Short mmCIF file of C-alpha atoms in Angstrom, two decimals:
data_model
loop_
_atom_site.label_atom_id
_atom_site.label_comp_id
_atom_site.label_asym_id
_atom_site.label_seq_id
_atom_site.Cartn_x
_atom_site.Cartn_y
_atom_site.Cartn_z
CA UNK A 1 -26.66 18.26 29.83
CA UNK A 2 -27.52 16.34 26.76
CA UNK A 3 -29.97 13.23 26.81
CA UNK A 4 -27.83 10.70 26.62
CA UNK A 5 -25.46 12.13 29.21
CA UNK A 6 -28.91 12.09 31.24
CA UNK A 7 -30.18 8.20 30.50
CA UNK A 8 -25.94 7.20 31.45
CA UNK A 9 -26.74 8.95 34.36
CA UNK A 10 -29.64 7.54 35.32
CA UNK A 11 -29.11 4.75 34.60
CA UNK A 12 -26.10 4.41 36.69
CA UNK A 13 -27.85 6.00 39.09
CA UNK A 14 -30.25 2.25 39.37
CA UNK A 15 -27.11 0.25 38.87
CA UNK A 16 -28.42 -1.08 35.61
CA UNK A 17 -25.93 -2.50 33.21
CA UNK A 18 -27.04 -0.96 28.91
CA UNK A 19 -28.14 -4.56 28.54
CA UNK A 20 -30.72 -4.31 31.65
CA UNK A 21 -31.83 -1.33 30.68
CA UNK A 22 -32.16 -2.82 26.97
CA UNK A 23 -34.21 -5.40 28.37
CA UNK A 24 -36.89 -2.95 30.25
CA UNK A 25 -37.17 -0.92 27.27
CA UNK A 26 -37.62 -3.87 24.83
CA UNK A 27 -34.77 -2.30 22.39
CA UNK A 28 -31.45 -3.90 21.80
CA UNK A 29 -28.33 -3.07 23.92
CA UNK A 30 -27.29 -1.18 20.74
CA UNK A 31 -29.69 1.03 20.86
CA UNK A 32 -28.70 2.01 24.05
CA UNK A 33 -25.40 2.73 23.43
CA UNK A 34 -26.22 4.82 20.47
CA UNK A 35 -28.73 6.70 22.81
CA UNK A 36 -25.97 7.71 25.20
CA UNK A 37 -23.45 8.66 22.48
CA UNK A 38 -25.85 10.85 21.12
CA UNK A 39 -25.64 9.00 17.57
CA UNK A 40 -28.99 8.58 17.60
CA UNK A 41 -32.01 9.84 19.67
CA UNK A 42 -34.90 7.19 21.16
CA UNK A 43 -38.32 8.01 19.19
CA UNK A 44 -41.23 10.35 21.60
CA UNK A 45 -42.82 6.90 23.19
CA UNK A 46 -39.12 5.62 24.19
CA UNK A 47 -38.78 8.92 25.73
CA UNK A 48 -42.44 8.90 27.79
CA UNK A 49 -41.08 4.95 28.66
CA UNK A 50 -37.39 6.16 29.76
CA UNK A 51 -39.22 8.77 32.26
CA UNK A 52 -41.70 5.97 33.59
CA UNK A 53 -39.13 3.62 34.29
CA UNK A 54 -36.10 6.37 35.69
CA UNK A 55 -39.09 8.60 37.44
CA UNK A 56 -38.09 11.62 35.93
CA UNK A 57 -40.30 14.05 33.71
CA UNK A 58 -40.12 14.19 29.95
CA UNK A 59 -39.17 17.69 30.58
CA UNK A 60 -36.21 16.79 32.59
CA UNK A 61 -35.11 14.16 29.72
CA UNK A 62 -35.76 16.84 26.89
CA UNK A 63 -34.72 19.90 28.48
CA UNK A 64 -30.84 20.65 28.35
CA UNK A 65 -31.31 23.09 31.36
CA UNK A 66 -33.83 21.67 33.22
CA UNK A 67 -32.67 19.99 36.52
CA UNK A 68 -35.33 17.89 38.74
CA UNK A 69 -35.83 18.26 42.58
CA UNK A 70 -38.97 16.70 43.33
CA UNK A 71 -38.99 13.74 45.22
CA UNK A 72 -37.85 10.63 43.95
CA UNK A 73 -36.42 12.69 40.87
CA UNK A 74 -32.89 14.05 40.80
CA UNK A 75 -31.55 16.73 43.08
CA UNK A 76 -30.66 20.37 41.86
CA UNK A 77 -27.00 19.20 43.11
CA UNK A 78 -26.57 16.11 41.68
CA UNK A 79 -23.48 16.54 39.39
CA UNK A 80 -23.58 13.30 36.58
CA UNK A 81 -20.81 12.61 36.06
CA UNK A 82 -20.37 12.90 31.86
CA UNK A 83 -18.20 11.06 29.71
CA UNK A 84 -16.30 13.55 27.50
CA UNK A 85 -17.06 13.72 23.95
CA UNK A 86 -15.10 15.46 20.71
CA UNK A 87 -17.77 17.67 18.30
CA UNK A 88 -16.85 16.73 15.27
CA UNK A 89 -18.53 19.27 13.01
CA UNK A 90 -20.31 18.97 9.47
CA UNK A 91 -17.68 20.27 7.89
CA UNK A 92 -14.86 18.37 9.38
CA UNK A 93 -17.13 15.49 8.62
CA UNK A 94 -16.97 15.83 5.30
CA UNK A 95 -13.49 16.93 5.24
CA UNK A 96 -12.52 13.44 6.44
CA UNK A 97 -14.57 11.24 4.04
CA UNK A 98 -13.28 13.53 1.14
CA UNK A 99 -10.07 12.51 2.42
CA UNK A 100 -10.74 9.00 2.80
CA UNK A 101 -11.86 8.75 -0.78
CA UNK A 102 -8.51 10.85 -2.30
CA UNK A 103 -6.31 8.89 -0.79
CA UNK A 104 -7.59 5.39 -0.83
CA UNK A 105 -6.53 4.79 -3.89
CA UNK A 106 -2.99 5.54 -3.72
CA UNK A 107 -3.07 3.92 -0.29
CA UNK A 108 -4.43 0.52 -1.63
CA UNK A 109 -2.11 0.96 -4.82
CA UNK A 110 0.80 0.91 -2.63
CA UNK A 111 -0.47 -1.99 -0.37
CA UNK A 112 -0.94 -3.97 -3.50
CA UNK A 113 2.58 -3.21 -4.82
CA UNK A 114 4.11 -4.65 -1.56
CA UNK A 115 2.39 -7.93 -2.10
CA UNK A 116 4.14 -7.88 -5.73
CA UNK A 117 6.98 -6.86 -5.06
CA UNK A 118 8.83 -10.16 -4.76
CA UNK A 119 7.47 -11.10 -7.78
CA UNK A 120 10.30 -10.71 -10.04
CA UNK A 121 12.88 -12.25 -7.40
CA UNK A 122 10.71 -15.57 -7.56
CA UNK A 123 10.32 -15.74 -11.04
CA UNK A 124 13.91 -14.71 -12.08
CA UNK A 125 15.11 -17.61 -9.51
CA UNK A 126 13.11 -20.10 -11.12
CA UNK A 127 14.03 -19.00 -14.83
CA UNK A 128 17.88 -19.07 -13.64
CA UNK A 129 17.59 -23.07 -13.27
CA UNK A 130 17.25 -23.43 -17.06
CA UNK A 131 20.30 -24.22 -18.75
CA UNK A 132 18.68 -22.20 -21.87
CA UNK A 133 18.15 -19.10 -20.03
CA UNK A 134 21.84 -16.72 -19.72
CA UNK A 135 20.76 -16.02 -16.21
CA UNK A 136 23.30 -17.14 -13.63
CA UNK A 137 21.50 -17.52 -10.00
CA UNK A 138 23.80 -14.44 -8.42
CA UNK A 139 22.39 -12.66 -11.41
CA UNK A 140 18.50 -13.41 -10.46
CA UNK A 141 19.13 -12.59 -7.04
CA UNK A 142 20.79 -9.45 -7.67
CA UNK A 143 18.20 -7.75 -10.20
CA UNK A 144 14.90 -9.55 -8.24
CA UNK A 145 16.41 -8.14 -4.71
CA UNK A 146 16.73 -4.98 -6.77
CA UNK A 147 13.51 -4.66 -7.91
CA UNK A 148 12.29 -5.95 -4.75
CA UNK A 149 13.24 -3.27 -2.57
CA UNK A 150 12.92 -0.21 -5.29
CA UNK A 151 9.01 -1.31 -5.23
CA UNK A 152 8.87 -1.28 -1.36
CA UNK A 153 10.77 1.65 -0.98
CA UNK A 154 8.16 3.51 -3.50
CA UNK A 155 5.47 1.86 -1.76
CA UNK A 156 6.39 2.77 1.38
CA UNK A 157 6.92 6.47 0.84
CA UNK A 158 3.43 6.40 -0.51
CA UNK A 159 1.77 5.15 2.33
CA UNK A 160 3.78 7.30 4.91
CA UNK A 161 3.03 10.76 2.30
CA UNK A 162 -0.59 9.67 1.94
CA UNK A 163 -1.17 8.61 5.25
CA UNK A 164 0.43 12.18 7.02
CA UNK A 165 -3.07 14.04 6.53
CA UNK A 166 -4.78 10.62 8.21
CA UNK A 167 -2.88 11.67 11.68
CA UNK A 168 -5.37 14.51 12.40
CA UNK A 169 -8.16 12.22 12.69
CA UNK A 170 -6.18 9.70 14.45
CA UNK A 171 -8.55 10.71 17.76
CA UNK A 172 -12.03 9.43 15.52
CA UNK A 173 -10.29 5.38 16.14
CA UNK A 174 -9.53 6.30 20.20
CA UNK A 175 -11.88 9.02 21.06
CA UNK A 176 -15.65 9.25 21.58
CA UNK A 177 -17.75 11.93 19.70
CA UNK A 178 -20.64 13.57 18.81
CA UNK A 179 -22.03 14.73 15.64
CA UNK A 180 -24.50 17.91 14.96
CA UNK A 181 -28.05 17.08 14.69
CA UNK A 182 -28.80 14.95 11.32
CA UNK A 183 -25.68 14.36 10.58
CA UNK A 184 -24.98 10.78 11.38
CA UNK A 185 -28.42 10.30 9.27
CA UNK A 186 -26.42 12.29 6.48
CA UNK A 187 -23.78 10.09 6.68
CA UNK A 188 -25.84 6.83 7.40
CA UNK A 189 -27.65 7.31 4.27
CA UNK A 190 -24.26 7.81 2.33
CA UNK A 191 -23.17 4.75 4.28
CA UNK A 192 -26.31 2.70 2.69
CA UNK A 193 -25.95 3.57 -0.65
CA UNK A 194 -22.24 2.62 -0.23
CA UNK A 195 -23.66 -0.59 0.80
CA UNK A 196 -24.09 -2.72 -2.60
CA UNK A 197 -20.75 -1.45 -3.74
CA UNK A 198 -19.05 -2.81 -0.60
CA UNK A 199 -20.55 -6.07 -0.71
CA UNK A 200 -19.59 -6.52 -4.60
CA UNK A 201 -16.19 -5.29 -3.74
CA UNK A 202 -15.25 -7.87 -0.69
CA UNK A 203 -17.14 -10.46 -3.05
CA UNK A 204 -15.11 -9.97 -5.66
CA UNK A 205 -11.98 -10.15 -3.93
CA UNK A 206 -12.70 -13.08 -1.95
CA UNK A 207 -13.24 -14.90 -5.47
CA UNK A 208 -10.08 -13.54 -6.92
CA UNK A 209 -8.13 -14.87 -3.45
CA UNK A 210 -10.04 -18.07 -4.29
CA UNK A 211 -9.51 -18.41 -8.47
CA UNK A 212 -5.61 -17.48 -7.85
CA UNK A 213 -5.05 -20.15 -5.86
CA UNK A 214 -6.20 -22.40 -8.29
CA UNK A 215 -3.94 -22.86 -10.89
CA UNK A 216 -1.02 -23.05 -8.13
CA UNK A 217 -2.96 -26.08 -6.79
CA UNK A 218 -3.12 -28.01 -10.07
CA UNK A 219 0.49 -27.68 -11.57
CA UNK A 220 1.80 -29.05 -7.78
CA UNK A 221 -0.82 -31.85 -8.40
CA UNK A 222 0.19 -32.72 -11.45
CA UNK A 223 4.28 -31.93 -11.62
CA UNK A 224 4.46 -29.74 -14.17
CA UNK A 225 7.83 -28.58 -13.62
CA UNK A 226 9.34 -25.76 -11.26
CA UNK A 227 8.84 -22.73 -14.13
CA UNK A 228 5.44 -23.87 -14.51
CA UNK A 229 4.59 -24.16 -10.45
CA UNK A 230 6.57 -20.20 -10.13
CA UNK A 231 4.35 -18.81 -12.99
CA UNK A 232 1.09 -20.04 -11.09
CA UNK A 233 2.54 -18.59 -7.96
CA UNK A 234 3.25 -15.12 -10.15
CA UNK A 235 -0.49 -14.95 -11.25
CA UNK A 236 -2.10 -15.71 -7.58
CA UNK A 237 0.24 -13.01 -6.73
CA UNK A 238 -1.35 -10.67 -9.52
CA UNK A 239 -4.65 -11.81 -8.29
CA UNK A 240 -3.97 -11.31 -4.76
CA UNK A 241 -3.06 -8.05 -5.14
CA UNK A 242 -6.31 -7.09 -7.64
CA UNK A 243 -7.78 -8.35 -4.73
CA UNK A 244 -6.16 -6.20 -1.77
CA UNK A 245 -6.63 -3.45 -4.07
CA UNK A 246 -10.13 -4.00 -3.86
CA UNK A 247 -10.45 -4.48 -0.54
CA UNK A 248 -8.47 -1.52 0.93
CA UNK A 249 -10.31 0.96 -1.30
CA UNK A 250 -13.76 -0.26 0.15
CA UNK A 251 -12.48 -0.90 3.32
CA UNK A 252 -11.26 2.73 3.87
CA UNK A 253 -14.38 4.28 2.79
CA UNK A 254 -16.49 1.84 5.14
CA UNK A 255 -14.37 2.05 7.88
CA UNK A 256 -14.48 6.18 7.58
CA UNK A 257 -18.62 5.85 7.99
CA UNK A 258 -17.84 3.41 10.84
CA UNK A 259 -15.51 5.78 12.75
CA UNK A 260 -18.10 8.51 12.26
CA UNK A 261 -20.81 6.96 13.28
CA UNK A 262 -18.46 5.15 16.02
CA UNK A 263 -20.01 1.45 14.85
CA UNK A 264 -18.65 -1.90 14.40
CA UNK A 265 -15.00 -1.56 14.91
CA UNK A 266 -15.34 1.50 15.83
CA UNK A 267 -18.36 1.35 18.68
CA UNK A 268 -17.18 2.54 21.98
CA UNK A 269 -16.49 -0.82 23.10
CA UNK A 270 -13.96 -1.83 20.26
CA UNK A 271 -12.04 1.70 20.48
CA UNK A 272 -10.22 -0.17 23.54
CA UNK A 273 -9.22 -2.71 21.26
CA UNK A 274 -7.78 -0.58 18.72
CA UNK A 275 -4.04 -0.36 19.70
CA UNK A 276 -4.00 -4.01 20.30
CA UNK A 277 -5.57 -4.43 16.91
CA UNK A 278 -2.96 -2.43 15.28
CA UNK A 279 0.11 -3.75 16.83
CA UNK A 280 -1.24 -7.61 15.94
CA UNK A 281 -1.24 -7.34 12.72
CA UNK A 282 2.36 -5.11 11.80
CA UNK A 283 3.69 -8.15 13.73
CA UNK A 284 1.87 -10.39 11.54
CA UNK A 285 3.02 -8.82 8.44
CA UNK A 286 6.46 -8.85 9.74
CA UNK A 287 6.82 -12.69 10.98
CA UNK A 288 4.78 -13.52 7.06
CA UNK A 289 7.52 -11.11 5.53
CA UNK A 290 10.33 -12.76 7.45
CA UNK A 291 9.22 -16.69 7.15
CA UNK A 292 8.16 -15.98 3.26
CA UNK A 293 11.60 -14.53 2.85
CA UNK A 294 13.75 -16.43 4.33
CA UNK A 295 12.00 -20.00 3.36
CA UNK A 296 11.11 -18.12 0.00
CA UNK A 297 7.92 -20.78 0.20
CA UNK A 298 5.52 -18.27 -0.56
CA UNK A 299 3.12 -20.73 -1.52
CA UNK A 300 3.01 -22.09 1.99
CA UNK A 301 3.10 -18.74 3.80
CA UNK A 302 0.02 -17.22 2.97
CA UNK A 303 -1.17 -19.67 5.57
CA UNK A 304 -0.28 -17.68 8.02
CA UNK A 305 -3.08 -15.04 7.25
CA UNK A 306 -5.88 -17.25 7.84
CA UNK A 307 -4.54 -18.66 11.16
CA UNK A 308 -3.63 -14.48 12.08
CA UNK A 309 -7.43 -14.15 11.20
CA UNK A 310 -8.72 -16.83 12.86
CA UNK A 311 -6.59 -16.42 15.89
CA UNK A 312 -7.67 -12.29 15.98
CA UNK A 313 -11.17 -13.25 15.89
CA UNK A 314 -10.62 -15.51 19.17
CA UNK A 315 -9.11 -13.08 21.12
CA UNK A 316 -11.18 -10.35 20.24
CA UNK A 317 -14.00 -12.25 20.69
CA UNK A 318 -12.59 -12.95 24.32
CA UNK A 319 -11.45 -9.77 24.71
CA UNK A 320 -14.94 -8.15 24.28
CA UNK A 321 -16.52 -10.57 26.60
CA UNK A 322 -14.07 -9.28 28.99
CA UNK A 323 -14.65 -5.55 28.03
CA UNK A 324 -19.00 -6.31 28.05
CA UNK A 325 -18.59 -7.92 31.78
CA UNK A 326 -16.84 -5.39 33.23
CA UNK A 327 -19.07 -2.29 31.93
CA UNK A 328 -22.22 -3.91 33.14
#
C-alpha cells in the first residue's frame, strides 16, 4: 500500500476531514490532497509529524509492505479501503502532451473559423442596402448562408478528425491517477516554463477582446451609417477570433499539465464537475448561435458570454462548497 493510500486511511480512520488534518500539520489542505494522490510526497519531518500525530511508525508510513500490530497502531487485518487509481506511465505522459501540442493548433484554427464564419453573411447584408452595390438582398443571403455553412462544415470536420485521438485520454478529465516517481516534477517544471507564455497569451487576448470592441462602440456613438457600424462588427470579429485562437492553443497545453498533474480544473474535487461543465457550455454556444442568428444582433449577443461566465463561476463556486462539505 502506497503512502498516501496509508495517510487516507488513517486519517479516516480519526474521522478527520483533509482540512483538519491540514490544520495539525500546519500545511494547506492542498497539500494534503496531493499527498494522498501520490502527486507529490510530504518532505522526511512531515513524515516523522504524520507518525506522531496517526501513532504509527515511520516504517509503517514508508514501507509498502510493512503492516503495524502493536497497540494503538493498525492491525495486521485491517483492510484500508483504497481509492483506485490509473498509472499513467512516462511514456504515455508524453504521448499525450505531444498530442496536445499537434493538434492544438488545428483545433483552435477551427474554433476561430466558427466565430468567422458569419462574417460574410453580415457584411454582404449590409452592402445589399446600397443602391450602388448590384447585390439584391436574396443574393446576400444566398452566397453569406453559403459561405456560412461551407466554413462550419470544414470547421467542424476538423475538430471531430483532430479531436478522435483526444478520446483515449478522455479517463485523465474523470479518472484519478498516479504518475511514476519524478514525473509530475518533470512535467511541473515543463508546466513553469510554460508559465510566462501562458500569461502573455490570455493577456493578449483579453486586450484584443477589449481593442475590437472599440471601434464598434464609436461608429454606434456617433451614427456613422449601417456599412460603417457592419465593418466595425467584421473587425471585432477578426479580433475575436485572433483572440480565441490564442486562447485555445494555450489553454490546451495548460489544461494537458493540469489533467496530469490532476490540478485546478482538474483536482479530484473538480473531476465531479466535469460533465456538468461540459454540457453548460455546448448549451451556451447553442442558445448564442440560435439568438445571434435569428436576431442577427451580433453586436448584442456576445453578452451572453460574460453572463454564461459569470453565471458558471456561481454555480461552480456553489457547487464546490457542496462537494468540500460533504468530503469532510
Amino acid at each position: 500500500m502506497r503512502l498516501g493510500d496509508k495517510i487516507i486511511f488513517l486519517r479516516k480512520q480519526k474521522g478527520w476531514s483533509q482540512e483538519e488534518l491540514a490544520n495539525q500539520m500546519q500545511v494547506s489542505r492542498q497539500s494534503i490532497s496531493k499527498w494522498e494522490s501520490s502527486l507529490s510526497a510530504p518532505e522526511l519531518e512531515k513524515i516523522v509529524k504524520l507518525s506522531q500525530i496517526f501513532q504509527v511508525s515511520t516504517d509503517y508510513l514508508l514501507k509498502e509492505e510493512c503492516e503495524e500490530d502493536a497497540m494503538g497502531q493498525l492491525p495486521v487485518t485491517a483492510e484500508p479501503v483504497q481509492e483506485q487509481r490509473r498509472e499513467v506511465t512516462r511514456e504515455e505522459a508524453e504521448e499525450y502532451m505531444d498530442l496536445v501540442r499537434r493538434t492544438s493548433k488545428s483545433i483552435a484554427a477551427a474554433v476561430s473559423a466558427l466565430i468567422l464564419s458569419p462574417v460574410l453573411l453580415i457584411f454582404l447584408g449590409a452592402l445589399s442596402a446600397y443602391s450602388d452595390v448590384k447585390l439584391t438582398e436574396q443574393m446576400a443571403g444566398g452566397i453569406g448562408m453559403a459561405a456560412l455553412l461551407l466554413i462550419v462544415a470544414i470547421a467542424v470536420f476538423v475538430l471531430i478528425i483532430k479531436g478522435m485521438p483526444a478520446k483515449k485520454w478522455e479517463f485523465l478529465e474523470n479518472e484519478m491517477i498516479a504518475l511514476p516517481p519524478g514525473v509530475a516534477e518533470e512535467i511541473r517544471l515543463r508546466q513553469e516554463s510554460f508559465a510566462e507564455q501562458y500569461r502573455t497569451g490570455i493577456a493578449v487576448g483579453v486586450l484584443l477582446c477589449i481593442v475590437g470592441a472599440i471601434p464598434l462602440f464609436l461608429t454606434a456613438a456617433w451614427e456613422l451609417g449601417d456599412l460603417i457600424i457592419v465593418t466595425s462588427l467584421v473587425i471585432l470579429f477578426l479580433l475575436v477570433a485572433v483572440a480565441v485562437y490564442i486562447f485555445v492553443r494555450v489553454c490546451s497545453i495548460e489544461e494537458s499539465y493540469q489533467k496530469l498533474l490532476q490540478e485546478g480544473d482538474y483536482c479530484p474535487e473538480n473531476k465531479r464537475l466535469s460533465v456538468f461543465s461540459r454540457i453548460y457550455w455546448c448549451l451556451i454556444t447553442a442558445v448564442y448561435l440560435g439568438i445571434s442568428l435569428y436576431t442577427q444582433s451580433w453586436e448584442v449577443t456576445w453578452i451572453i458570454w460574460v453572463c454564461a461566465g459569470i453565471l458558471f463561476a456561481t454555480l461552480k463556486g456553489i457547487a464546490m462548497l457542496v462537494l468540500t462539505k460533504k468530503q469532510n
